[in-house]
Amino acid sequence: MTALAPSERLGALEPAATRLHLRFGDAVDRETVARVLDECYDRLQAHATVTSYLVILAERTAAQRLRSMS
């Protein structure tokens, strides 16, 4: 599987961003959640050989970062 096109990426990451904002919204704003999730996705995608699970891995990585920020 190849990396997601920009429009597909937005659609795929939006539910993850919503879940993260529900978890960490008291500590960080929606823009911060989206930025952290995008950064995590970009970092994982840069080195991925298998891309099937990038969104869930990015969400988990972003949750760890957001937890440390809150």
Coordinates of C-alpha atoms in Angstrom, one line a residue:
M1 CA 0.0 0.0 0.0
T2 CA 1.3 3.5 -0.8
A3 CA 1.1 6.6 1.3
L4 CA -2.2 8.5 1.3
A5 CA -2.8 11.4 -1.1
P6 CA -3.2 14.7 0.7
S7 CA -7.1 14.7 0.4
E8 CA -7.2 11.1 1.6
R9 CA -4.8 11.8 4.4
L10 CA -7.0 14.6 5.7
G11 CA -10.0 12.3 5.7
A12 CA -8.1 9.5 7.4
L13 CA -6.5 11.7 10.1
E14 CA -9.7 13.7 11.0
P15 CA -11.3 10.9 13.1
A16 CA -8.0 10.4 14.9
A17 CA -7.7 14.1 15.6
T18 CA -11.2 14.2 16.9
R19 CA -10.6 11.3 19.3
L20 CA -7.3 12.9 20.5
H21 CA -9.1 16.2 21.0
L22 CA -11.7 14.5 23.1
R23 CA -9.0 13.0 25.3
F24 CA -6.7 16.0 25.6
G25 CA -8.9 19.0 24.8
D26 CA -8.8 20.3 28.3
A27 CA -5.0 20.7 28.1
V28 CA -4.4 21.5 24.4
D29 CA -6.4 23.2 21.6
R30 CA -7.6 21.5 18.4
E31 CA -4.9 23.1 16.3
T32 CA -2.1 21.7 18.6
V33 CA -3.7 18.3 18.4
A34 CA -3.9 18.4 14.6
R35 CA -0.3 19.7 14.3
V36 CA 1.1 17.0 16.6
L37 CA -0.8 14.3 14.8
D38 CA 0.5 15.6 11.4
E39 CA 4.0 15.7 12.6
C40 CA 3.8 12.1 14.0
Y41 CA 2.3 10.9 10.7
D42 CA 5.0 12.6 8.6
R43 CA 7.8 11.2 10.8
L44 CA 6.4 7.6 10.6
Q45 CA 5.6 7.9 6.8
A46 CA 9.2 9.0 6.0
H47 CA 10.6 5.6 7.1
A48 CA 7.6 3.3 6.6
T49 CA 7.9 0.3 4.4
V50 CA 4.4 -0.8 5.3
T51 CA 1.8 2.0 5.4
S52 CA -1.3 0.1 6.3
Y53 CA -1.2 1.1 9.9
L54 CA 0.3 4.6 9.7
V55 CA -2.8 6.4 10.9
I56 CA -3.3 4.3 14.1
L57 CA 0.5 4.4 14.8
A58 CA 0.5 8.2 14.3
E59 CA -2.5 8.5 16.7
R60 CA -0.8 6.5 19.4
T61 CA 2.4 8.4 19.0
A62 CA 0.6 11.7 19.1
A63 CA -1.3 10.6 22.2
Q64 CA 2.0 10.0 23.9
R65 CA 3.3 13.4 22.9
L66 CA 0.1 15.1 24.0
R67 CA 0.1 13.3 27.3
S68 CA 3.6 14.6 28.0
M69 CA 2.4 18.1 27.1
S70 CA -0.6 18.1 29.4

